PDB file of C-alpha atoms in Angstrom:
ATOM      1  CA  UNK Y   1     -47.674 -24.419 169.074  1.00  0.00           C
ATOM      2  CA  UNK Y   2     -46.004 -23.993 172.487  1.00  0.00           C
ATOM      3  CA  UNK Y   3     -48.781 -21.597 173.514  1.00  0.00           C
ATOM      4  CA  UNK Y   4     -51.406 -24.219 172.557  1.00  0.00           C
ATOM      5  CA  UNK Y   5     -49.619 -26.865 174.627  1.00  0.00           C
ATOM      6  CA  UNK Y   6     -49.357 -24.517 177.590  1.00  0.00           C
ATOM      7  CA  UNK Y   7     -53.055 -23.603 177.442  1.00  0.00           C
ATOM      8  CA  UNK Y   8     -54.123 -27.234 177.088  1.00  0.00           C
ATOM      9  CA  UNK Y   9     -51.877 -28.338 179.943  1.00  0.00           C
ATOM     10  CA  UNK Y  10     -53.270 -25.669 182.247  1.00  0.00           C
ATOM     11  CA  UNK Y  11     -56.851 -26.481 181.223  1.00  0.00           C
ATOM     12  CA  UNK Y  12     -56.407 -30.212 181.827  1.00  0.00           C
ATOM     13  CA  UNK Y  13     -54.768 -29.579 185.203  1.00  0.00           C
ATOM     14  CA  UNK Y  14     -57.712 -27.432 186.268  1.00  0.00           C
ATOM     15  CA  UNK Y  15     -60.152 -30.039 184.951  1.00  0.00           C
ATOM     16  CA  UNK Y  16     -58.532 -32.812 186.983  1.00  0.00           C
ATOM     17  CA  UNK Y  17     -58.410 -30.694 190.140  1.00  0.00           C
ATOM     18  CA  UNK Y  18     -62.087 -29.809 189.765  1.00  0.00           C
ATOM     19  CA  UNK Y  19     -63.054 -33.426 189.028  1.00  0.00           C
ATOM     20  CA  UNK Y  20     -61.253 -34.599 192.173  1.00  0.00           C
ATOM     21  CA  UNK Y  21     -63.251 -32.094 194.223  1.00  0.00           C
ATOM     22  CA  UNK Y  22     -66.551 -33.318 192.764  1.00  0.00           C
ATOM     23  CA  UNK Y  23     -66.021 -37.093 192.874  1.00  0.00           C
ATOM     24  CA  UNK Y  24     -67.102 -38.956 195.999  1.00  0.00           C
ATOM     25  CA  UNK Y  25     -66.821 -42.664 196.712  1.00  0.00           C
ATOM     26  CA  UNK Y  26     -70.137 -44.350 195.909  1.00  0.00           C
ATOM     27  CA  UNK Y  27     -69.871 -47.886 197.381  1.00  0.00           C
ATOM     28  CA  UNK Y  28     -70.410 -48.447 201.101  1.00  0.00           C
ATOM     29  CA  UNK Y  29     -67.345 -48.040 203.295  1.00  0.00           C
ATOM     30  CA  UNK Y  30     -65.511 -51.254 204.090  1.00  0.00           C
ATOM     31  CA  UNK Y  31     -66.509 -53.033 200.889  1.00  0.00           C
ATOM     32  CA  UNK Y  32     -64.086 -54.182 198.206  1.00  0.00           C
ATOM     33  CA  UNK Y  33     -65.650 -51.718 195.763  1.00  0.00           C
ATOM     34  CA  UNK Y  34     -65.026 -48.841 198.185  1.00  0.00           C
ATOM     35  CA  UNK Y  35     -61.400 -49.948 198.383  1.00  0.00           C
ATOM     36  CA  UNK Y  36     -61.209 -49.978 194.587  1.00  0.00           C
ATOM     37  CA  UNK Y  37     -62.696 -46.477 194.491  1.00  0.00           C
ATOM     38  CA  UNK Y  38     -60.165 -45.257 197.046  1.00  0.00           C
ATOM     39  CA  UNK Y  39     -57.346 -46.727 194.942  1.00  0.00           C
ATOM     40  CA  UNK Y  40     -58.634 -45.015 191.799  1.00  0.00           C
ATOM     41  CA  UNK Y  41     -59.026 -41.726 193.629  1.00  0.00           C
ATOM     42  CA  UNK Y  42     -55.501 -41.993 195.020  1.00  0.00           C
ATOM     43  CA  UNK Y  43     -54.118 -42.667 191.542  1.00  0.00           C
ATOM     44  CA  UNK Y  44     -55.907 -39.612 190.145  1.00  0.00           C
ATOM     45  CA  UNK Y  45     -54.658 -37.411 192.987  1.00  0.00           C
ATOM     46  CA  UNK Y  46     -51.123 -38.718 192.515  1.00  0.00           C
ATOM     47  CA  UNK Y  47     -51.238 -37.911 188.808  1.00  0.00           C
ATOM     48  CA  UNK Y  48     -52.397 -34.388 189.693  1.00  0.00           C
ATOM     49  CA  UNK Y  49     -49.398 -34.018 191.996  1.00  0.00           C
ATOM     50  CA  UNK Y  50     -47.086 -35.415 189.314  1.00  0.00           C
ATOM     51  CA  UNK Y  51     -48.552 -33.093 186.701  1.00  0.00           C
ATOM     52  CA  UNK Y  52     -48.076 -30.084 188.950  1.00  0.00           C
ATOM     53  CA  UNK Y  53     -44.480 -31.153 189.553  1.00  0.00           C
ATOM     54  CA  UNK Y  54     -43.831 -31.376 185.815  1.00  0.00           C
ATOM     55  CA  UNK Y  55     -45.696 -28.115 185.162  1.00  0.00           C
ATOM     56  CA  UNK Y  56     -43.521 -26.264 187.673  1.00  0.00           C
ATOM     57  CA  UNK Y  57     -40.483 -27.449 185.733  1.00  0.00           C
ATOM     58  CA  UNK Y  58     -41.977 -26.378 182.383  1.00  0.00           C
ATOM     59  CA  UNK Y  59     -42.176 -30.012 181.262  1.00  0.00           C
ATOM     60  CA  UNK Y  60     -45.514 -29.490 179.552  1.00  0.00           C
ATOM     61  CA  UNK Y  61     -45.667 -32.818 177.728  1.00  0.00           C
ATOM     62  CA  UNK Y  62     -45.308 -34.907 180.884  1.00  0.00           C
ATOM     63  CA  UNK Y  63     -47.587 -32.549 182.824  1.00  0.00           C
ATOM     64  CA  UNK Y  64     -50.329 -32.907 180.219  1.00  0.00           C
ATOM     65  CA  UNK Y  65     -49.900 -36.680 180.145  1.00  0.00           C
ATOM     66  CA  UNK Y  66     -50.132 -36.850 183.943  1.00  0.00           C
ATOM     67  CA  UNK Y  67     -53.267 -34.714 184.067  1.00  0.00           C
ATOM     68  CA  UNK Y  68     -54.849 -36.792 181.300  1.00  0.00           C
ATOM     69  CA  UNK Y  69     -54.043 -40.117 182.977  1.00  0.00           C
ATOM     70  CA  UNK Y  70     -55.359 -38.824 186.300  1.00  0.00           C
ATOM     71  CA  UNK Y  71     -58.649 -37.761 184.791  1.00  0.00           C
ATOM     72  CA  UNK Y  72     -58.952 -41.109 183.013  1.00  0.00           C
ATOM     73  CA  UNK Y  73     -58.775 -42.920 186.383  1.00  0.00           C
ATOM     74  CA  UNK Y  74     -61.643 -40.811 187.720  1.00  0.00           C
ATOM     75  CA  UNK Y  75     -63.728 -40.935 184.578  1.00  0.00           C
ATOM     76  CA  UNK Y  76     -63.429 -44.705 184.261  1.00  0.00           C
ATOM     77  CA  UNK Y  77     -64.283 -45.108 187.934  1.00  0.00           C
ATOM     78  CA  UNK Y  78     -67.354 -42.926 187.496  1.00  0.00           C
ATOM     79  CA  UNK Y  79     -68.516 -44.962 184.503  1.00  0.00           C
ATOM     80  CA  UNK Y  80     -68.400 -48.220 186.463  1.00  0.00           C
ATOM     81  CA  UNK Y  81     -70.092 -46.744 189.537  1.00  0.00           C
ATOM     82  CA  UNK Y  82     -67.151 -46.253 191.890  1.00  0.00           C
ATOM     83  CA  UNK Y  83     -67.837 -42.526 192.207  1.00  0.00           C
ATOM     84  CA  UNK Y  84     -70.833 -40.296 192.554  1.00  0.00           C
ATOM     85  CA  UNK Y  85     -70.225 -37.429 190.139  1.00  0.00           C
ATOM     86  CA  UNK Y  86     -72.218 -34.646 188.507  1.00  0.00           C
ATOM     87  CA  UNK Y  87     -74.215 -36.041 185.585  1.00  0.00           C
ATOM     88  CA  UNK Y  88     -74.209 -32.761 183.716  1.00  0.00           C
ATOM     89  CA  UNK Y  89     -71.377 -30.494 182.770  1.00  0.00           C
ATOM     90  CA  UNK Y  90     -67.915 -30.984 181.378  1.00  0.00           C
ATOM     91  CA  UNK Y  91     -66.156 -32.995 184.083  1.00  0.00           C
ATOM     92  CA  UNK Y  92     -67.229 -36.576 183.378  1.00  0.00           C
ATOM     93  CA  UNK Y  93     -68.513 -38.643 180.463  1.00  0.00           C
ATOM     94  CA  UNK Y  94     -71.422 -40.213 182.325  1.00  0.00           C
ATOM     95  CA  UNK Y  95     -75.036 -39.687 181.338  1.00  0.00           C
TER      96      UNK Y  95
END
């Protein structure tokens, strides 16, 4: 079971890092929606940092939770139009 948790944690960390690289702010700069997108992006990036911190300390449960929360911020933002993201592939749940 520990090996499954380790693999899943690493996979989710890589997924979040890749999603952060692909997501770009969609609304025009200086608008309230662009500010909301920047906030969501910052939250996702912070959760990636937190997850990496936990992962380095072999705290796999908190690392996995951090990576999952971070990706949720990006995915939700993509669904409501805050981010331009790839429509195909495994990174986001947009169609």
